[in-house]
Structure formats: C-alpha cells, structure tokens
PDB file of C-alpha atoms in Angstrom:
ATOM      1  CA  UNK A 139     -47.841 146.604 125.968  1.00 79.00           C
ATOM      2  CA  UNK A 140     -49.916 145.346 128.735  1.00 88.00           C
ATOM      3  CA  UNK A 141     -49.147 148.337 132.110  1.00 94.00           C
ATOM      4  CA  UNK A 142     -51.128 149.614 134.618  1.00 97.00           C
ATOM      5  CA  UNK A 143     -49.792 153.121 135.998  1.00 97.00           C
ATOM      6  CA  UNK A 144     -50.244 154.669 138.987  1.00 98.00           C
ATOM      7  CA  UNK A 145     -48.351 158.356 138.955  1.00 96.00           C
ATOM      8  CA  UNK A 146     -48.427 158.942 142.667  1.00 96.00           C
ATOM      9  CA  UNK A 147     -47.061 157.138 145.278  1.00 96.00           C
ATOM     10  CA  UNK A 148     -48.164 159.298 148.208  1.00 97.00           C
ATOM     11  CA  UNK A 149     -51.478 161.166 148.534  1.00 98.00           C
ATOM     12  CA  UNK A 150     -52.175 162.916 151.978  1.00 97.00           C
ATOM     13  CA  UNK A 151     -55.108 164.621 152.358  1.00 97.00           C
ATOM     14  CA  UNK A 152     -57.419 166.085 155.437  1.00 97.00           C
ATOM     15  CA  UNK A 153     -60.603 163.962 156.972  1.00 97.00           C
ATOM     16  CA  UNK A 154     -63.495 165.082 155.041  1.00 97.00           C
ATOM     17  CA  UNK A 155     -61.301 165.972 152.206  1.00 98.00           C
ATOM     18  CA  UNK A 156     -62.214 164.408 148.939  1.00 97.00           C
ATOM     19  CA  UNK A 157     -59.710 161.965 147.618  1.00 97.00           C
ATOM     20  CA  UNK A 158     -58.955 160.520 144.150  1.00 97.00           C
ATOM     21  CA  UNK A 159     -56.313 157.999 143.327  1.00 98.00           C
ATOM     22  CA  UNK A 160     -55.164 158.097 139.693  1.00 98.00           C
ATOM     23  CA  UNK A 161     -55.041 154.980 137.346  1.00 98.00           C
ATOM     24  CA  UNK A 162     -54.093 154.739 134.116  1.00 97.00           C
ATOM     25  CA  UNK A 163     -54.078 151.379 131.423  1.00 96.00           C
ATOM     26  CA  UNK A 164     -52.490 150.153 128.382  1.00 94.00           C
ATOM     27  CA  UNK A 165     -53.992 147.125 126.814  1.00 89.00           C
ATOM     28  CA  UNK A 166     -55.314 146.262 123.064  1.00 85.00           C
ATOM     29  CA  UNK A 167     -57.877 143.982 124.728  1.00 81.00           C
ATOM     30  CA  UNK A 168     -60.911 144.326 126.546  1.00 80.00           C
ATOM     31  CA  UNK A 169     -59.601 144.863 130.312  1.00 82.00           C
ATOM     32  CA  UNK A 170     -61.393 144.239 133.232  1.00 88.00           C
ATOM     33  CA  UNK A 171     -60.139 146.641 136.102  1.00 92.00           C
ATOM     34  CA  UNK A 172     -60.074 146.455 139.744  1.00 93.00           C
ATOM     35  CA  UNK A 173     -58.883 148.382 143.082  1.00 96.00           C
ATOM     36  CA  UNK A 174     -57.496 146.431 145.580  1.00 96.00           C
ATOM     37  CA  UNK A 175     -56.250 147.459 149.113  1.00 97.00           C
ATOM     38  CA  UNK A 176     -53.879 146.532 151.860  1.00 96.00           C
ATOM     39  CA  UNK A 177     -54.717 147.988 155.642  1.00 96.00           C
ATOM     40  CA  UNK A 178     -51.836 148.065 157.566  1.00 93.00           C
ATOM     41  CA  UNK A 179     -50.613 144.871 158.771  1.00 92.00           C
ATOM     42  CA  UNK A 180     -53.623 143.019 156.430  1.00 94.00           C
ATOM     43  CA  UNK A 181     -53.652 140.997 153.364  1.00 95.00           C
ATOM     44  CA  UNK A 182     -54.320 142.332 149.924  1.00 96.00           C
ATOM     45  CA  UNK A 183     -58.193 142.547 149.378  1.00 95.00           C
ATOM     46  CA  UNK A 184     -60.383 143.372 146.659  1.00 93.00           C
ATOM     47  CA  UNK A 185     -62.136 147.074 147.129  1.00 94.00           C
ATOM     48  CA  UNK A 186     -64.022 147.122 143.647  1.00 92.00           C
ATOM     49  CA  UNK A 187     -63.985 146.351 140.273  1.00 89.00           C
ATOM     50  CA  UNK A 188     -65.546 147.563 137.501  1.00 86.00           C
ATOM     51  CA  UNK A 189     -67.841 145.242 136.346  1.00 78.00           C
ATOM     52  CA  UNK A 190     -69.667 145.025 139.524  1.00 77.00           C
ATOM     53  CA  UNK A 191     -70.418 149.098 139.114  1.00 75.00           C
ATOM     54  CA  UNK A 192     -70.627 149.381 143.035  1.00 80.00           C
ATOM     55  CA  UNK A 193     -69.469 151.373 145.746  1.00 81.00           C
ATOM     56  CA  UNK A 194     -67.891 150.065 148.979  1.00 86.00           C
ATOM     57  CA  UNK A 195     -66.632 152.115 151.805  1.00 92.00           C
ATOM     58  CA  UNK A 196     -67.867 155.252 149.793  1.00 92.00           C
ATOM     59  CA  UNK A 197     -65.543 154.315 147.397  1.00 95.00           C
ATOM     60  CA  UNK A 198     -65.883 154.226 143.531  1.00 94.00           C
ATOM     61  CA  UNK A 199     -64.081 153.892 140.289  1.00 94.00           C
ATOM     62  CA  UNK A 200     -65.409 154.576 136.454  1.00 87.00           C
ATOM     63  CA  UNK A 201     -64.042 153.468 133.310  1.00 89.00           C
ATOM     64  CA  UNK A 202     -63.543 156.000 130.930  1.00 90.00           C
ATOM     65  CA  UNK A 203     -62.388 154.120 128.095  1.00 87.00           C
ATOM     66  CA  UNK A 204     -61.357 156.852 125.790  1.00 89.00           C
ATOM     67  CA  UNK A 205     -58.356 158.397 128.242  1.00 90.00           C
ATOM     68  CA  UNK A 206     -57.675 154.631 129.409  1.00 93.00           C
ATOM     69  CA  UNK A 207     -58.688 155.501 133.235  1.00 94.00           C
ATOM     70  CA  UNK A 208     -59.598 153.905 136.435  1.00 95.00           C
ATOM     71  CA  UNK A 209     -59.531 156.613 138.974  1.00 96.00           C
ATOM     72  CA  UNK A 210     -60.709 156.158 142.359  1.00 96.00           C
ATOM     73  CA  UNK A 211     -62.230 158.316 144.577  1.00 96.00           C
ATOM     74  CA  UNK A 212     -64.492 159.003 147.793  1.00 96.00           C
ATOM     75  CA  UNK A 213     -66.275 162.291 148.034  1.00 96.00           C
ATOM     76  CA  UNK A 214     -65.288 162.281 151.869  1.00 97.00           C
ATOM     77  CA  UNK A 215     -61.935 160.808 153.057  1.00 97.00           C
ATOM     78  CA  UNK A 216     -61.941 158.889 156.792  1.00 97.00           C
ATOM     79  CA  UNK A 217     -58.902 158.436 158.668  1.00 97.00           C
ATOM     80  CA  UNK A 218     -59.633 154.161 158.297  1.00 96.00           C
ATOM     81  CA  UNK A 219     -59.283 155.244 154.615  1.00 97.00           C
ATOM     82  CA  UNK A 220     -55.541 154.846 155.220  1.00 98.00           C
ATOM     83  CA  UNK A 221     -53.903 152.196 153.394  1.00 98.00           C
ATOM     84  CA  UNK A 222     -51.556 151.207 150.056  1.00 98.00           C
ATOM     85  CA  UNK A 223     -54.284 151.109 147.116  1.00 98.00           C
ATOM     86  CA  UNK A 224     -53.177 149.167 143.789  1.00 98.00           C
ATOM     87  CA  UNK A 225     -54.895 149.227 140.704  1.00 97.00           C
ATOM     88  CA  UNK A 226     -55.071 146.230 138.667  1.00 95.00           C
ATOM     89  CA  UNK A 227     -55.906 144.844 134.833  1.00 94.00           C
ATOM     90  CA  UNK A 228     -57.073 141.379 134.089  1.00 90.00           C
ATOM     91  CA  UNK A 229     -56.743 140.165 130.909  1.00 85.00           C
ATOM     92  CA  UNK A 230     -59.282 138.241 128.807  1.00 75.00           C
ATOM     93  CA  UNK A 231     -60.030 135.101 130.846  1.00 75.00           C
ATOM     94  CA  UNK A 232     -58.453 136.602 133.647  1.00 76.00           C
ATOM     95  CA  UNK A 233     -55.324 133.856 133.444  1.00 85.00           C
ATOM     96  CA  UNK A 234     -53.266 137.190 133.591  1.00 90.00           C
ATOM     97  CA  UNK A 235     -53.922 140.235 136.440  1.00 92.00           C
ATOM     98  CA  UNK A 236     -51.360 142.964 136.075  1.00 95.00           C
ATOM     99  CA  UNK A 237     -50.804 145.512 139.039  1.00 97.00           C
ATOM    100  CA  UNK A 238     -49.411 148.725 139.274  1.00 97.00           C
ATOM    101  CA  UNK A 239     -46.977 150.174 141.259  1.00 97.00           C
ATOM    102  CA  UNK A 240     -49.731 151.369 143.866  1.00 97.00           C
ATOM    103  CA  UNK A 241     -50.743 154.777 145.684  1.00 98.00           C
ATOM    104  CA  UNK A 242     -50.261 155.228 149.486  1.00 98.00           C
ATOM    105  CA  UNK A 243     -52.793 157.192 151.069  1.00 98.00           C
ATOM    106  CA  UNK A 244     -52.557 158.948 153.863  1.00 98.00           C
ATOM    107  CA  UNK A 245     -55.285 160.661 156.013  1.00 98.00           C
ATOM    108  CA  UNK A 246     -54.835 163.036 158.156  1.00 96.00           C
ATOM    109  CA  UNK A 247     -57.113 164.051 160.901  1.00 93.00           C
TER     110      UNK A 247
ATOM    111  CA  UNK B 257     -61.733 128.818 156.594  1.00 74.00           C
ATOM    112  CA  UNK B 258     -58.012 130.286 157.488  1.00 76.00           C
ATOM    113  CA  UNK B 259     -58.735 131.414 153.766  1.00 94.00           C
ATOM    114  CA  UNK B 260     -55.230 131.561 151.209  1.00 97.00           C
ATOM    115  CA  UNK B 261     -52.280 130.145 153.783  1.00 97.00           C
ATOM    116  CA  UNK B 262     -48.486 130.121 152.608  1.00 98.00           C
ATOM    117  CA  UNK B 263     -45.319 128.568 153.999  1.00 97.00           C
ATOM    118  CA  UNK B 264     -42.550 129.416 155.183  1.00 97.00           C
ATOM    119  CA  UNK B 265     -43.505 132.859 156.502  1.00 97.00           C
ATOM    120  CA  UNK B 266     -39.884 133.950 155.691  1.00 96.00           C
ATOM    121  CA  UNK B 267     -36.929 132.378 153.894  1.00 96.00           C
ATOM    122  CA  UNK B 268     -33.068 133.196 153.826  1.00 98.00           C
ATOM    123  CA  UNK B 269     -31.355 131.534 151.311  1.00 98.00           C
ATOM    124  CA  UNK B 270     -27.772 132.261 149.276  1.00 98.00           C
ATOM    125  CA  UNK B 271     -26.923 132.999 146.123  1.00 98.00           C
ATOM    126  CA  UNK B 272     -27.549 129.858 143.495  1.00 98.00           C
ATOM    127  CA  UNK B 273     -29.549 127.960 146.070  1.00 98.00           C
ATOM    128  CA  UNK B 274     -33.107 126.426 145.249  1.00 98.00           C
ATOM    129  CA  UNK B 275     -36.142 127.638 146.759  1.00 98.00           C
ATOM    130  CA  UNK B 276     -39.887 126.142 147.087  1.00 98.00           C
ATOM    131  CA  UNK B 277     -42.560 127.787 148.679  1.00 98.00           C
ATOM    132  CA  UNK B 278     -46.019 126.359 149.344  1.00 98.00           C
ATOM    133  CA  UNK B 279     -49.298 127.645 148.981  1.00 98.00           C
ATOM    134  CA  UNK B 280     -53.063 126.253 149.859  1.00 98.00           C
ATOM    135  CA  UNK B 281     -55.829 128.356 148.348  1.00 96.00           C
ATOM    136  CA  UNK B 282     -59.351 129.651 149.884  1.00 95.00           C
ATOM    137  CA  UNK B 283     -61.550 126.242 150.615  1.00 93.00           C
ATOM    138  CA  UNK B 284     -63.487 125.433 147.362  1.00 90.00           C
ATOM    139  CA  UNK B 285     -61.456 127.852 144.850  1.00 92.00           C
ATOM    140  CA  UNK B 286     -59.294 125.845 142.144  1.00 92.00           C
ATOM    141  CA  UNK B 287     -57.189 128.115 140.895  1.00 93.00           C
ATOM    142  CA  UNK B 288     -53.869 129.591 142.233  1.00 95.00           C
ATOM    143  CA  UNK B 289     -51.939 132.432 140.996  1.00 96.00           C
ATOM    144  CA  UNK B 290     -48.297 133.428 142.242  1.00 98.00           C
ATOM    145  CA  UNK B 291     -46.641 137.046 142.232  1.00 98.00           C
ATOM    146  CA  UNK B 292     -43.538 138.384 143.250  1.00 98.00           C
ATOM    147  CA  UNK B 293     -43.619 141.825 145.049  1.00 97.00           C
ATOM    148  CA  UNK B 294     -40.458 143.429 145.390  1.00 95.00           C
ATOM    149  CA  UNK B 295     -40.102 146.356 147.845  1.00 92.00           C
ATOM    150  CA  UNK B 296     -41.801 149.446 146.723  1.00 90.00           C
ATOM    151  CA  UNK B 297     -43.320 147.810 143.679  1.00 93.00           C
ATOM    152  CA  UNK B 298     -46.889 146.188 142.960  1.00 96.00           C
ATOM    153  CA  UNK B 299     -47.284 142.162 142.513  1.00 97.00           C
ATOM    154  CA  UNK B 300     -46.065 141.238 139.137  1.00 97.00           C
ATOM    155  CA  UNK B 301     -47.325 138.355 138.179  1.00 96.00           C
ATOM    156  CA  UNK B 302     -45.234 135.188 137.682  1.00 97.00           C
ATOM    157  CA  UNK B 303     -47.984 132.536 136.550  1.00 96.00           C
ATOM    158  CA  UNK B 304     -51.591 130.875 137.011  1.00 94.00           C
ATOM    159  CA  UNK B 305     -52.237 127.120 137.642  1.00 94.00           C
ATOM    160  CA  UNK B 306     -56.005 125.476 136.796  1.00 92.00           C
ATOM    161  CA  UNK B 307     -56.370 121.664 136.669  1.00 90.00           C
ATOM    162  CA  UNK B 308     -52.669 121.366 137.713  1.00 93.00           C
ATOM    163  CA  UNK B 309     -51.643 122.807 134.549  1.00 93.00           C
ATOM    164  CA  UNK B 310     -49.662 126.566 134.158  1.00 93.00           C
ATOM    165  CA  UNK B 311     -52.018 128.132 132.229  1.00 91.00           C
ATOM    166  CA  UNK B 312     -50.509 131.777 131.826  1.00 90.00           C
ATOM    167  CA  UNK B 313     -47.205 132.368 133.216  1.00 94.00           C
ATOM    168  CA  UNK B 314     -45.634 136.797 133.181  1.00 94.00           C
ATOM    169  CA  UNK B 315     -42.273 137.516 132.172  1.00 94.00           C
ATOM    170  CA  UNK B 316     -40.012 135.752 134.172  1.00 97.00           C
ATOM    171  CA  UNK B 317     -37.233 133.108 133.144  1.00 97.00           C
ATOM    172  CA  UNK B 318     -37.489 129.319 132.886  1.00 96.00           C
ATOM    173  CA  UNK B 319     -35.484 128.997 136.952  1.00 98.00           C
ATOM    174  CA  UNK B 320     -39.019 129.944 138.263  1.00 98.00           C
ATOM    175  CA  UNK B 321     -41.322 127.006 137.530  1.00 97.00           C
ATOM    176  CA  UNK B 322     -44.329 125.950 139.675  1.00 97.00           C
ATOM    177  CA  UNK B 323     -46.271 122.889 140.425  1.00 97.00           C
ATOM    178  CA  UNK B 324     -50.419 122.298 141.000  1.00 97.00           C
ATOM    179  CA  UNK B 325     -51.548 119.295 143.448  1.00 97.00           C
ATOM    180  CA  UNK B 326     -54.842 117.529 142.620  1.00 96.00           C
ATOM    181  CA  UNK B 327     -56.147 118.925 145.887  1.00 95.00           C
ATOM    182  CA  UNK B 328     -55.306 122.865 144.823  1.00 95.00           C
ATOM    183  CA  UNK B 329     -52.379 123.495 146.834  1.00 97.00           C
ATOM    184  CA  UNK B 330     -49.315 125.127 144.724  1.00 98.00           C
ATOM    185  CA  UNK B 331     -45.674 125.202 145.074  1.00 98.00           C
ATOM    186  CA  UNK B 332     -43.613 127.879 143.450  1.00 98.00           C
ATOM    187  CA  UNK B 333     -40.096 126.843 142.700  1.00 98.00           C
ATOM    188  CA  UNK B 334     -37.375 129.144 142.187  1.00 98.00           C
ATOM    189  CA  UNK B 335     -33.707 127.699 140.698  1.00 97.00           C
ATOM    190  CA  UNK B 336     -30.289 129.188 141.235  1.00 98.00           C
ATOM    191  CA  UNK B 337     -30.962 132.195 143.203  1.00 98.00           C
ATOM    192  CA  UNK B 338     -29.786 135.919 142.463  1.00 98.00           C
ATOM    193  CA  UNK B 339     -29.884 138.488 144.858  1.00 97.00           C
ATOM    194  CA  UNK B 340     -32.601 140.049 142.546  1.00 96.00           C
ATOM    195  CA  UNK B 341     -35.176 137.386 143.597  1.00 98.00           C
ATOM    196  CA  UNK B 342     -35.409 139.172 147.518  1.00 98.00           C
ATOM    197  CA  UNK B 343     -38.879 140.070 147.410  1.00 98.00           C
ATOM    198  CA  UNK B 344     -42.342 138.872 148.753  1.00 97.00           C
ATOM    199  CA  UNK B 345     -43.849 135.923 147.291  1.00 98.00           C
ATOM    200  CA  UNK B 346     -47.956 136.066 147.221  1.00 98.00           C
ATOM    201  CA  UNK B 347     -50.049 133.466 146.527  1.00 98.00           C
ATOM    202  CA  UNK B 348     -53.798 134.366 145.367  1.00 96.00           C
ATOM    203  CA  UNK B 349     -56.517 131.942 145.156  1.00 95.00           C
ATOM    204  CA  UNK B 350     -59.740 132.182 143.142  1.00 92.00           C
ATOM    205  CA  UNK B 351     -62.483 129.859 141.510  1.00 89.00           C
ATOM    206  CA  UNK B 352     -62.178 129.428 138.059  1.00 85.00           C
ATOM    207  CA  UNK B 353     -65.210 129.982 135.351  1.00 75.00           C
ATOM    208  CA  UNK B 354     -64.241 126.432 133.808  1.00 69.00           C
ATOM    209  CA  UNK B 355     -61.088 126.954 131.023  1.00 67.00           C
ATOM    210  CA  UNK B 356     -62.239 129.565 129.450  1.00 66.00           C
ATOM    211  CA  UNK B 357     -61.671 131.745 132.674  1.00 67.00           C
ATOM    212  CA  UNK B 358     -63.586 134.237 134.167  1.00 68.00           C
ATOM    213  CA  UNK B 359     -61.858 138.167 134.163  1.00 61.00           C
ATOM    214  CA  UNK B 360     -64.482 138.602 137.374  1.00 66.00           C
ATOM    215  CA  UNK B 361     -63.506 136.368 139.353  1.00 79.00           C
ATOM    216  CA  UNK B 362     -62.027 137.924 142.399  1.00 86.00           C
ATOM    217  CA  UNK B 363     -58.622 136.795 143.624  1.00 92.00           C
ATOM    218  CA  UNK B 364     -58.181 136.272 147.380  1.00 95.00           C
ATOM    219  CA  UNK B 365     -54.390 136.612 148.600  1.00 97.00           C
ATOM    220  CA  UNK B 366     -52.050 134.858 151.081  1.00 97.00           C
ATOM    221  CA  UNK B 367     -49.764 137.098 153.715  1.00 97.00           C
ATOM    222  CA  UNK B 368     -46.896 135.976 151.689  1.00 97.00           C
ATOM    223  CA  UNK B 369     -43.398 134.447 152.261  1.00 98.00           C
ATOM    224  CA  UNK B 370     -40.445 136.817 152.522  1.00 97.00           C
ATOM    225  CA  UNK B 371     -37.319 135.561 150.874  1.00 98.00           C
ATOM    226  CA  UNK B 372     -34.085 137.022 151.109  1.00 98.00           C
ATOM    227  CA  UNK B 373     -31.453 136.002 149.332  1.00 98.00           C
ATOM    228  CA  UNK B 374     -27.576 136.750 150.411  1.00 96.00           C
TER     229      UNK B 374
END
C-alpha cells in the first residue's frame, strides 16, 4: 500500500526551540519524498525534497530508508515557522504524489 | 506570471448535480494534476493529465473524469454529486520530463475552488 503518515497533527513549541515534524512511508518502489508548506492565507509550496539534499529556511529532512522516514526538522524554531507542513511521496515518474494528513505547527514566542 | 489560477473560487451545488471546475497551470509547465482536500485531511490525489491524456488517475470512481486543452489548461468534472464531494479542489501544475516523467519535478499549486454540496 502506497501511505504517507504523519502521527501529529499539532506541534507547539517555544522560539528557539528545536522542532521536528514526523513522517513516515509505505511504498515497494523507489519514492521520492518532499515537504511542502502552507503559510497562513498562502498557497501550498514546496519547502524541500529529498533529492535536492538542501536546506531552506533552516529547514531539513533525511531519508532513512531502513525505518521508512522523512522527518523534518530546524535546530532553531522562528515564530514565521508557523504554518500546516505536509509530507508527500511521488511515485516512479512522479504521475502519482501522495500526501499525508499534515502537521500544524505552532510557534510560540 | 499569476502562476497556477483556478475558477470558480467557490461553488454551491446540490445533491446529483454536475460540477466542472477550471484550471490554467504556471506559464510554460505542461502538466496538470488535480486533488481533492477535504477538511482536516491532506490532498489526495484524483489524477494527472500530460499531452491531454490522464496519465495516472488515485482512487476515485468513474463520476470524476477530467479533460486536458492543447494549450494546458484542465477541467475537472465531477458527475452526480454526494454530499461527500464538499471539499477543496487544487489544481497543481508542473513541467513534465517528457513521458517517462520526472519524480523531481516540483508541483506548483492553485488557491483552489471550494465546493459545497447540499
């Protein structure tokens, strides 16, 4: 079965706290996974994805194929950080992207 | 570039009614994917046009069907309405890597059209 889960749906934590937003995959494939975000009021947007191995906004995500994770994180959490966060799978080709159910963080200053 | 635009911005519509909703993707991307977000829930994806052609398509039934222009736009068409189909409808654009696709290829999304049906 091809499902992308995301176990929390809140996560508030304290400026300068560190912050990580749990993913976890199913898929007999070779996935390729992504973060996306939506600011308030704001379209969906791509924040990373894996193959690109980057960090934006302080922001970053590793594979680890063995326990079928995509966790996010950011060492230090800013109040802009705010925002619904969904982690997604794209299957081979990428004719298919499958979201989960997403994480809504929640900064606090 | 207004980027991914959709119409109507909302829709009320009754049970068993027909819906379309219209879609024009980034300038220069040729590929348009559709997703229905219900409240509380992630996008779960409905299908993918390339080369006006449905080219993967999620699990819903046969009364959601969708159409490809040659110039890229999309329509998303749903047939006799349940309640059950209330939700957001988003539109993502991206360019494709030719047919055999590209997994990298990041998708750029439309505000969406909310439609509620009574």
């Amino acid at each position: 079965a091809q499902r992308v889960t995301q176990p929390e749906k809140l996560l508030s934590v304290f400026k300068g706290a560190p912050v990580e937003l749990k993913c976890n995959y199913s898929y007999s494939g070779s996935p390729e996974l992504f973060w996306y975000v939506q600011y308030s009021r704001q379209r969906l947007q791509l924040l990373l994805r894996h193959i690109s191995r980057e960090s934006i906004k302080g922001f970053t995500a590793d594979l680890n194929k063995g326990e079928t994770s995509f966790h996010l994180k950011k060492p230090f959490a800013q109040e802009e950080d705010s925002a619904m966060y969904y982690c997604a799978l794209s299957t081979t080709g990428g004719f298919k992207t499958i979201f989960g159910a997403g994480t809504r963080l929640f900064v606090k200053a | 570039d207004a980027g991914v635009t959709q119409s109507p911005t909302h829709l009320i519509k009754t049970r068993g009614q027909q819906v379309t909703l219209r879609c024009s993707p980034k300038s220069g991307h040729d590929t348009v994917s559709w997703y229905q977000q219900a409240l509380g829930q992630g996008p779960q994806f409905i299908f993918q046009y390339y080369e006006e052609e449905e080219r993967q398509r999620g699990n819903f039934p046969d009364r959601f069907s969708g159409h490809q222009f040659p110039n890229y736009s999309s329509e998303l068409n749903v047939n006799a309405l349940l309640l059950g189909d209330s939700a957001l409808y988003l539109c993502a654009s991206s360019l494709s890597s030719g047919r055999s696709g590209s997994a990298y290829n990041e998708q750029f999304f439309g505000p969406g059209t909310r439609l509620t049906v009574l």
